CSV table of N, CA and C in Angstrom, one decimal:
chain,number,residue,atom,x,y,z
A,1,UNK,N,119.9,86.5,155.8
A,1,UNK,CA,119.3,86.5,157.1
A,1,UNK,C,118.0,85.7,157.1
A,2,UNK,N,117.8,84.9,158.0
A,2,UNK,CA,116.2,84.1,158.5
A,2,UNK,C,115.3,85.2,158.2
A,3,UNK,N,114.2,85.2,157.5
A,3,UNK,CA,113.4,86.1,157.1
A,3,UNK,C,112.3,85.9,158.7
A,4,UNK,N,112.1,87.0,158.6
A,4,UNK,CA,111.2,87.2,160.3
A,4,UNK,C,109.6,87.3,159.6
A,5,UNK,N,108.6,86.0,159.8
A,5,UNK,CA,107.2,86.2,159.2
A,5,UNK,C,106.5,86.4,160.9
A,6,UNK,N,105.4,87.1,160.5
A,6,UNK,CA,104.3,87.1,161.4
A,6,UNK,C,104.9,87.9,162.8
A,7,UNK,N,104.9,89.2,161.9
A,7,UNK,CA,105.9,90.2,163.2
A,7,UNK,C,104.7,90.8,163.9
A,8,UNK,N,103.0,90.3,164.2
A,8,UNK,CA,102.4,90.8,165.2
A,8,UNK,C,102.1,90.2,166.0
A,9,UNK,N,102.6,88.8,166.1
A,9,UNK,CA,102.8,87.6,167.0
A,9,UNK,C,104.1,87.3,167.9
A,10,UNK,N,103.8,87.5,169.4
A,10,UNK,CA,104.8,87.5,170.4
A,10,UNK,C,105.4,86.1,170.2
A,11,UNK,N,105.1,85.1,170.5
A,11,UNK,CA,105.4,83.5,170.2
A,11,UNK,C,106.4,83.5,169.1
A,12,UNK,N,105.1,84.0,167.6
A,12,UNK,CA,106.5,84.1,166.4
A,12,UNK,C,108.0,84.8,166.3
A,13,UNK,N,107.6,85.5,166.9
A,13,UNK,CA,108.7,86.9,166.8
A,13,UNK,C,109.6,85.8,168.4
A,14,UNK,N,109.4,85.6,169.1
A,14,UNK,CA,109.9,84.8,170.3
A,14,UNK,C,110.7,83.9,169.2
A,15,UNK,N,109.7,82.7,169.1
A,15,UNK,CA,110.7,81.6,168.0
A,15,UNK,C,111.8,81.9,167.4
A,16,UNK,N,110.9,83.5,166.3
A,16,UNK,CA,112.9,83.9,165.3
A,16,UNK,C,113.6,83.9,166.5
A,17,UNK,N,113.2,84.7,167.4
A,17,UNK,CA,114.3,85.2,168.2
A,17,UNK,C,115.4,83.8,168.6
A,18,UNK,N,114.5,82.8,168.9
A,18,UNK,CA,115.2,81.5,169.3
A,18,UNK,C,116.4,81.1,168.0
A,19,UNK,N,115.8,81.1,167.4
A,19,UNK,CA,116.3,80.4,166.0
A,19,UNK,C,117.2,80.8,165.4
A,20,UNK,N,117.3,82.6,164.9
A,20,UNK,CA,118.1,83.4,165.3
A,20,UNK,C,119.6,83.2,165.8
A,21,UNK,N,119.2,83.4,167.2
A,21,UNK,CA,120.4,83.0,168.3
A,21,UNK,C,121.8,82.6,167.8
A,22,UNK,N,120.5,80.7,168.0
A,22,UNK,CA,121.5,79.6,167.8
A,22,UNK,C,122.0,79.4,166.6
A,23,UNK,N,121.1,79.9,165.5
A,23,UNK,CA,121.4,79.5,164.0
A,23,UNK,C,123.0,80.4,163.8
A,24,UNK,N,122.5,81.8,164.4
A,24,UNK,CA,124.3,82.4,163.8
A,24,UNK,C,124.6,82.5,165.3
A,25,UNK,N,124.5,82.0,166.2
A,25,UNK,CA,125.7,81.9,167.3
A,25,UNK,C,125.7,83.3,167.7
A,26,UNK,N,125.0,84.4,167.7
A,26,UNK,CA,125.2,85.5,167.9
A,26,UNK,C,123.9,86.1,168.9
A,27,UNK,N,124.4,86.9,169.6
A,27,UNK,CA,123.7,87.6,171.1
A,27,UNK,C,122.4,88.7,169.9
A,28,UNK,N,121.3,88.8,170.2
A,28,UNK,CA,120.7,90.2,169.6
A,28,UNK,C,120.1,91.2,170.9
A,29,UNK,N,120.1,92.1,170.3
A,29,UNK,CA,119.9,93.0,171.3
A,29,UNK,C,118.5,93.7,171.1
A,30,UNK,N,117.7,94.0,172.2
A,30,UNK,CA,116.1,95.2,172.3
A,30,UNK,C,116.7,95.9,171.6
A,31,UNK,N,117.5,96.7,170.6
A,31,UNK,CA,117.3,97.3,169.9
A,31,UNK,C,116.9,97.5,168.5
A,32,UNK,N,118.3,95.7,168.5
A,32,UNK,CA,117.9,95.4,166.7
A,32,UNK,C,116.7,94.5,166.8
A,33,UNK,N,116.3,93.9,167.8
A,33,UNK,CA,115.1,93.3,167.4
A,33,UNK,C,113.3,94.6,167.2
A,34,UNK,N,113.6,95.6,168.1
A,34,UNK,CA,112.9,96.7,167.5
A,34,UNK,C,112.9,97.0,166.1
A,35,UNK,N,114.7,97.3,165.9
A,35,UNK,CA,114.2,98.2,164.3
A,35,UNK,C,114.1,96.6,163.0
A,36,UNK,N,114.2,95.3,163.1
A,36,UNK,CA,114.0,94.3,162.5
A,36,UNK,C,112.2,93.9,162.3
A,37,UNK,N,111.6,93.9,163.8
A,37,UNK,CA,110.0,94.0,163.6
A,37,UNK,C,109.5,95.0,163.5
A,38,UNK,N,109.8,96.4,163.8
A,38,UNK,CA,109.4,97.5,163.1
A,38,UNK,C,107.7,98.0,164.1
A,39,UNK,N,107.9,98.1,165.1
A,39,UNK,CA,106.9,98.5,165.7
A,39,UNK,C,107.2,99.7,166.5
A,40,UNK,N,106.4,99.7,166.3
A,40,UNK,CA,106.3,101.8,167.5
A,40,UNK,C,106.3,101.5,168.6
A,41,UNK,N,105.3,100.4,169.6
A,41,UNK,CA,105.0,100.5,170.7
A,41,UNK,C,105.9,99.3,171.6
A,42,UNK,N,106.9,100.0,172.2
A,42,UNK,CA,107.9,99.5,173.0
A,42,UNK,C,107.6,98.1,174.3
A,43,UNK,N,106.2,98.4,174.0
A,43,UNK,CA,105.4,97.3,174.9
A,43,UNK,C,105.2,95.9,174.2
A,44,UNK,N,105.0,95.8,173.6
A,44,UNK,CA,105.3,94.8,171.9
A,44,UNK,C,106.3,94.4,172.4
A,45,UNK,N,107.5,94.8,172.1
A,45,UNK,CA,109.1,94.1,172.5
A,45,UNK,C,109.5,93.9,174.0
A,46,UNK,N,108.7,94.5,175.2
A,46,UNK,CA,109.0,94.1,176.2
A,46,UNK,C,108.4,92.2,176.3
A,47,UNK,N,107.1,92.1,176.3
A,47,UNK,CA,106.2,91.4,175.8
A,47,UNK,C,107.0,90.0,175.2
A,48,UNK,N,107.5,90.4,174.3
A,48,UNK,CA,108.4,89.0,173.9
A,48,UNK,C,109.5,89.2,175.1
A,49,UNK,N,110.1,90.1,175.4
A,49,UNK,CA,111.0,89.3,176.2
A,49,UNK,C,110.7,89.4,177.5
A,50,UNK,N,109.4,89.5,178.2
A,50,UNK,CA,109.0,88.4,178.9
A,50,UNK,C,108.2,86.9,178.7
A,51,UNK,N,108.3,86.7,177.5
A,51,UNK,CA,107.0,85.4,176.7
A,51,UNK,C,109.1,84.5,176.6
A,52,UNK,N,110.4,85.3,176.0
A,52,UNK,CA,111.3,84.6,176.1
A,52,UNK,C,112.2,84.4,177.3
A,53,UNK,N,111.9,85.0,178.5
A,53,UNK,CA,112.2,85.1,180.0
A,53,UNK,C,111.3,84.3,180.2
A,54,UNK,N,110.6,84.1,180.1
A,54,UNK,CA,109.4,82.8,180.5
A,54,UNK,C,109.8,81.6,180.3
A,55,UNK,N,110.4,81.0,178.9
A,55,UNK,CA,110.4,79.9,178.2
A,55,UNK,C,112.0,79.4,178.8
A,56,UNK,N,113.0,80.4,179.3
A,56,UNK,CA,114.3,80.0,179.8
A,56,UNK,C,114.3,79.6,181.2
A,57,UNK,N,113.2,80.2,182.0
A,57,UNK,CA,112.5,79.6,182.6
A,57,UNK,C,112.0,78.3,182.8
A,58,UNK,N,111.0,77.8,181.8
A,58,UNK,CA,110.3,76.8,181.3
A,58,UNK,C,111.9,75.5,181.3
A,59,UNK,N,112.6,76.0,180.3
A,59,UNK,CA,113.6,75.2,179.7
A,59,UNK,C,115.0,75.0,180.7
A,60,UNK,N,115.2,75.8,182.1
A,60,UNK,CA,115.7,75.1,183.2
A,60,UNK,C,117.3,75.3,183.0
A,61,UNK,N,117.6,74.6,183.1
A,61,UNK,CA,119.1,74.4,182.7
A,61,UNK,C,119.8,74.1,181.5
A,62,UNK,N,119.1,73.1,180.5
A,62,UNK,CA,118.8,73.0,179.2
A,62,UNK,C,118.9,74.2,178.6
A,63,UNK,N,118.0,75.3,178.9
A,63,UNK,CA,117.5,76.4,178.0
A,63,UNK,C,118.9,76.8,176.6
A,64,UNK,N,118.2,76.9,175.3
A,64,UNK,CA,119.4,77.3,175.0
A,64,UNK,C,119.8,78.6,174.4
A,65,UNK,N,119.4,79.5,175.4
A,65,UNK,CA,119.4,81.3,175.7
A,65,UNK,C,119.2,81.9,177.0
A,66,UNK,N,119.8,82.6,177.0
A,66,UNK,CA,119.5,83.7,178.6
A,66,UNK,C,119.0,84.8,177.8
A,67,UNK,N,118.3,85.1,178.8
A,67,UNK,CA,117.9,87.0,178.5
A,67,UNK,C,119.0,87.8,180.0
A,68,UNK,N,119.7,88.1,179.2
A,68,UNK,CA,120.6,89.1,180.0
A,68,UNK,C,120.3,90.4,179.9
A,69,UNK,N,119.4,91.4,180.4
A,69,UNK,CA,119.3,92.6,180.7
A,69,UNK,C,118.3,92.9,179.3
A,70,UNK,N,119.0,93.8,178.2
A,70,UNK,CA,118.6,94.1,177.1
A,70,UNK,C,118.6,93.5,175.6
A,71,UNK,N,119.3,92.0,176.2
A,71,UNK,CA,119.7,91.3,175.2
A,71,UNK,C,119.9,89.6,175.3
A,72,UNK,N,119.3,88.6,174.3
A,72,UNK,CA,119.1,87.5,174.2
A,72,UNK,C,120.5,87.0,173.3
A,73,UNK,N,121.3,86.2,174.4
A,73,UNK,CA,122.1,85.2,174.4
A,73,UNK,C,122.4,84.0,174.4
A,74,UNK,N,122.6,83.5,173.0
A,74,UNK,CA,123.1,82.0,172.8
A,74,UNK,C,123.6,81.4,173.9
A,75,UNK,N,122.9,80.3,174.1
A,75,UNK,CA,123.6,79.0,174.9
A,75,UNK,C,124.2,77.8,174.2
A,76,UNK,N,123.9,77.7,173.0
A,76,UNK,CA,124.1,76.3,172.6
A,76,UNK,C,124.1,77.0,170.7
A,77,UNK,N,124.2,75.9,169.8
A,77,UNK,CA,124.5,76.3,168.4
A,77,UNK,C,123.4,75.4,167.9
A,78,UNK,N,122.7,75.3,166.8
A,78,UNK,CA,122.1,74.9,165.8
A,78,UNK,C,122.0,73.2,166.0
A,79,UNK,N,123.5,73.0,165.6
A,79,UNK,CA,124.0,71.6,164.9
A,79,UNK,C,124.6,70.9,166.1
A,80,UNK,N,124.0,71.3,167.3
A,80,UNK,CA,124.3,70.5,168.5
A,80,UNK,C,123.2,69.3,168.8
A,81,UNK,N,121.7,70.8,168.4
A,81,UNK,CA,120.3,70.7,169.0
A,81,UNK,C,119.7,70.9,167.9
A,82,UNK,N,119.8,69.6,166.5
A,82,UNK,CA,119.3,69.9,165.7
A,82,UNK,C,117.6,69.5,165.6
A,83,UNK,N,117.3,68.8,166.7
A,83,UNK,CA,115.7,68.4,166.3
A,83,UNK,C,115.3,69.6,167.2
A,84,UNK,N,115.9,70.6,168.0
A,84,UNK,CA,115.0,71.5,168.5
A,84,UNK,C,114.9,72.7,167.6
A,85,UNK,N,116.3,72.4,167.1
A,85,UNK,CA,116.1,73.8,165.7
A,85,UNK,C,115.3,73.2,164.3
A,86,UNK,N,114.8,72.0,164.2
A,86,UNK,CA,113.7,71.7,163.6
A,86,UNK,C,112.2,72.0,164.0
A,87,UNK,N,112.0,71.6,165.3
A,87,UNK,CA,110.9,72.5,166.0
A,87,UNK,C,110.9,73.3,165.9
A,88,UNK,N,111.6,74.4,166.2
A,88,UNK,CA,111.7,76.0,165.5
A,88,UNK,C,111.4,75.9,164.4
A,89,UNK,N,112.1,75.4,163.2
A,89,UNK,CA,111.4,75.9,162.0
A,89,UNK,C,110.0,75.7,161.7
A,90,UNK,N,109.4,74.4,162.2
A,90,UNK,CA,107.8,73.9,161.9
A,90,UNK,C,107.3,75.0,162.7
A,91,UNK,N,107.7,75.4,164.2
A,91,UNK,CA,106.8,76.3,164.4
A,91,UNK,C,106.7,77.5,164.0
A,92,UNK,N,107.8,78.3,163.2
A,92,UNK,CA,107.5,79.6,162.6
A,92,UNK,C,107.0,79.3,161.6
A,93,UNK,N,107.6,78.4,160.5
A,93,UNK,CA,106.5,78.0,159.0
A,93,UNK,C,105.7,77.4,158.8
A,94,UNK,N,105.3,76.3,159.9
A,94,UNK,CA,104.1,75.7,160.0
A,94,UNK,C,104.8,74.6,159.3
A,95,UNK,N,104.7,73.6,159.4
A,95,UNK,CA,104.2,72.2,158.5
A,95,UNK,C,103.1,71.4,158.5
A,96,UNK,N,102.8,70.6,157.5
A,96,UNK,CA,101.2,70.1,157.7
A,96,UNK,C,101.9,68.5,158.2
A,97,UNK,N,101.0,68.0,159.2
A,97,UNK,CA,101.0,66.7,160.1
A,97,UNK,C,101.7,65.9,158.5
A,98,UNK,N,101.1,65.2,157.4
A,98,UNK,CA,101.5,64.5,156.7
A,98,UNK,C,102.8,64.7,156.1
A,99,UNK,N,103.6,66.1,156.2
A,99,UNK,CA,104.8,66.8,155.9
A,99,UNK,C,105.5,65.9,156.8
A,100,UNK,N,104.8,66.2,157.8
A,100,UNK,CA,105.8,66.0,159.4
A,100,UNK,C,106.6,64.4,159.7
A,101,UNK,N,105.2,63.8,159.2
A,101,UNK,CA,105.2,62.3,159.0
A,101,UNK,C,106.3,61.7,157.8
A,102,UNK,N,105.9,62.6,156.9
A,102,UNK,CA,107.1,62.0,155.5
A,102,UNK,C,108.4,62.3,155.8
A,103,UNK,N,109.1,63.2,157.0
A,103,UNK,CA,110.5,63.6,157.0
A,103,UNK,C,110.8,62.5,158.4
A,104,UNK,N,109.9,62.3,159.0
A,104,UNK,CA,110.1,61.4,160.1
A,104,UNK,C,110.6,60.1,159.5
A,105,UNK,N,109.9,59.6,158.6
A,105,UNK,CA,109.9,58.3,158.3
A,105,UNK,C,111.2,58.4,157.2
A,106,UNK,N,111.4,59.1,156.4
A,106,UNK,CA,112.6,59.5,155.4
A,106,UNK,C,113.8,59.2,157.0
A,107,UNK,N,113.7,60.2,157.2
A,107,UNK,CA,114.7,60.1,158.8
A,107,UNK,C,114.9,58.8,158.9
A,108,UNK,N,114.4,57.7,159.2
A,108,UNK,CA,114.1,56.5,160.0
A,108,UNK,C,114.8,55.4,159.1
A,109,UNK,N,114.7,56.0,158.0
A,109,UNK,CA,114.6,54.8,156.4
A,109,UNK,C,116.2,54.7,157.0
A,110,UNK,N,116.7,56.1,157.1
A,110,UNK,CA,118.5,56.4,156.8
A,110,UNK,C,119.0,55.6,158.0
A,111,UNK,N,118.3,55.6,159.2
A,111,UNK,CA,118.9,55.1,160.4
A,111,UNK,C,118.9,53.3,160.0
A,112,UNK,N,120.7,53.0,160.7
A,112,UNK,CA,121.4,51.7,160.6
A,112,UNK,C,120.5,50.6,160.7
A,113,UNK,N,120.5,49.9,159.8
A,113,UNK,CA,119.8,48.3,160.3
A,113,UNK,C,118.2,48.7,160.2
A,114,UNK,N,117.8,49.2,159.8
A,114,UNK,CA,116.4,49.6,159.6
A,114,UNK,C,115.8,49.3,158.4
A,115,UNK,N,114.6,48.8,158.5
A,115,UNK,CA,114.1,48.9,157.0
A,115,UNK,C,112.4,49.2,157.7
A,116,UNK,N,112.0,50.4,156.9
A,116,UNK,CA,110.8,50.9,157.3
A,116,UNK,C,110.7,51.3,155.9
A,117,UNK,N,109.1,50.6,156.1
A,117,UNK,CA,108.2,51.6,155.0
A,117,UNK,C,107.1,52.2,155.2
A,118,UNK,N,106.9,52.3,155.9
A,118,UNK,CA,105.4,53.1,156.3
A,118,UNK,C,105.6,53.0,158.2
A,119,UNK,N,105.1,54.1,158.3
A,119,UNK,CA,104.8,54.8,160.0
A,119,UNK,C,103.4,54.0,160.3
């Protein structure tokens, strides 16, 4: 399983929840995301899923999740929407700007007819 970092942060805990989803194609439910971050105070978990009611919101028709009642549902898979499930990863594990830059430009090298050496 995606290991869940930074379970006192609504945003972080929002992100897995994103990431999550799409990565195994699978619905989670307020319950297992309670007993996975492990908090007592049921206001905590409402909290993200209004911070992820917000962002489906934000994301329109695109979005690639509903919050349906007590549970966050996949819209889309991983390897559809792979630079947004790279966004998700930088934003739960952070990358540093020069990281960011060396996979961009690796990226760029592989793309047809290109010859890049420096950004």
């Amino acid at each position: 399983m995606i290991p869940l970092p930074h379970t006192d942060s609504i945003e972080s805990v929002a992100d897995w929840i994103e990431l999550y989803t799409i990565y195994y194609s699978k619905t989670i439910s307020k319950s297992t995301i309670i007993s996975m971050v492990d908090v007592e105070k049921e206001t905590f978990i409402d909290s993200i899923f209004n911070e992820l009611l917000n962002r489906s919101i934000l994301y329109g028709d695109v979005s690639p999740f509903t919050v349906e009642g007590r549970e966050i549902v996949p819209k889309i898979n991983w390897d559809k929407q792979p630079g947004f499930t790279m966004c998700l990863i930088f934003s739960i594990w952070g990358v540093q700007q020069k990281r960011g830059e060396d996979v961009g430009l690796n990226c760029l090298k592989d793309y047809p007819r290109k010859q890049l050496n420096s950004i």
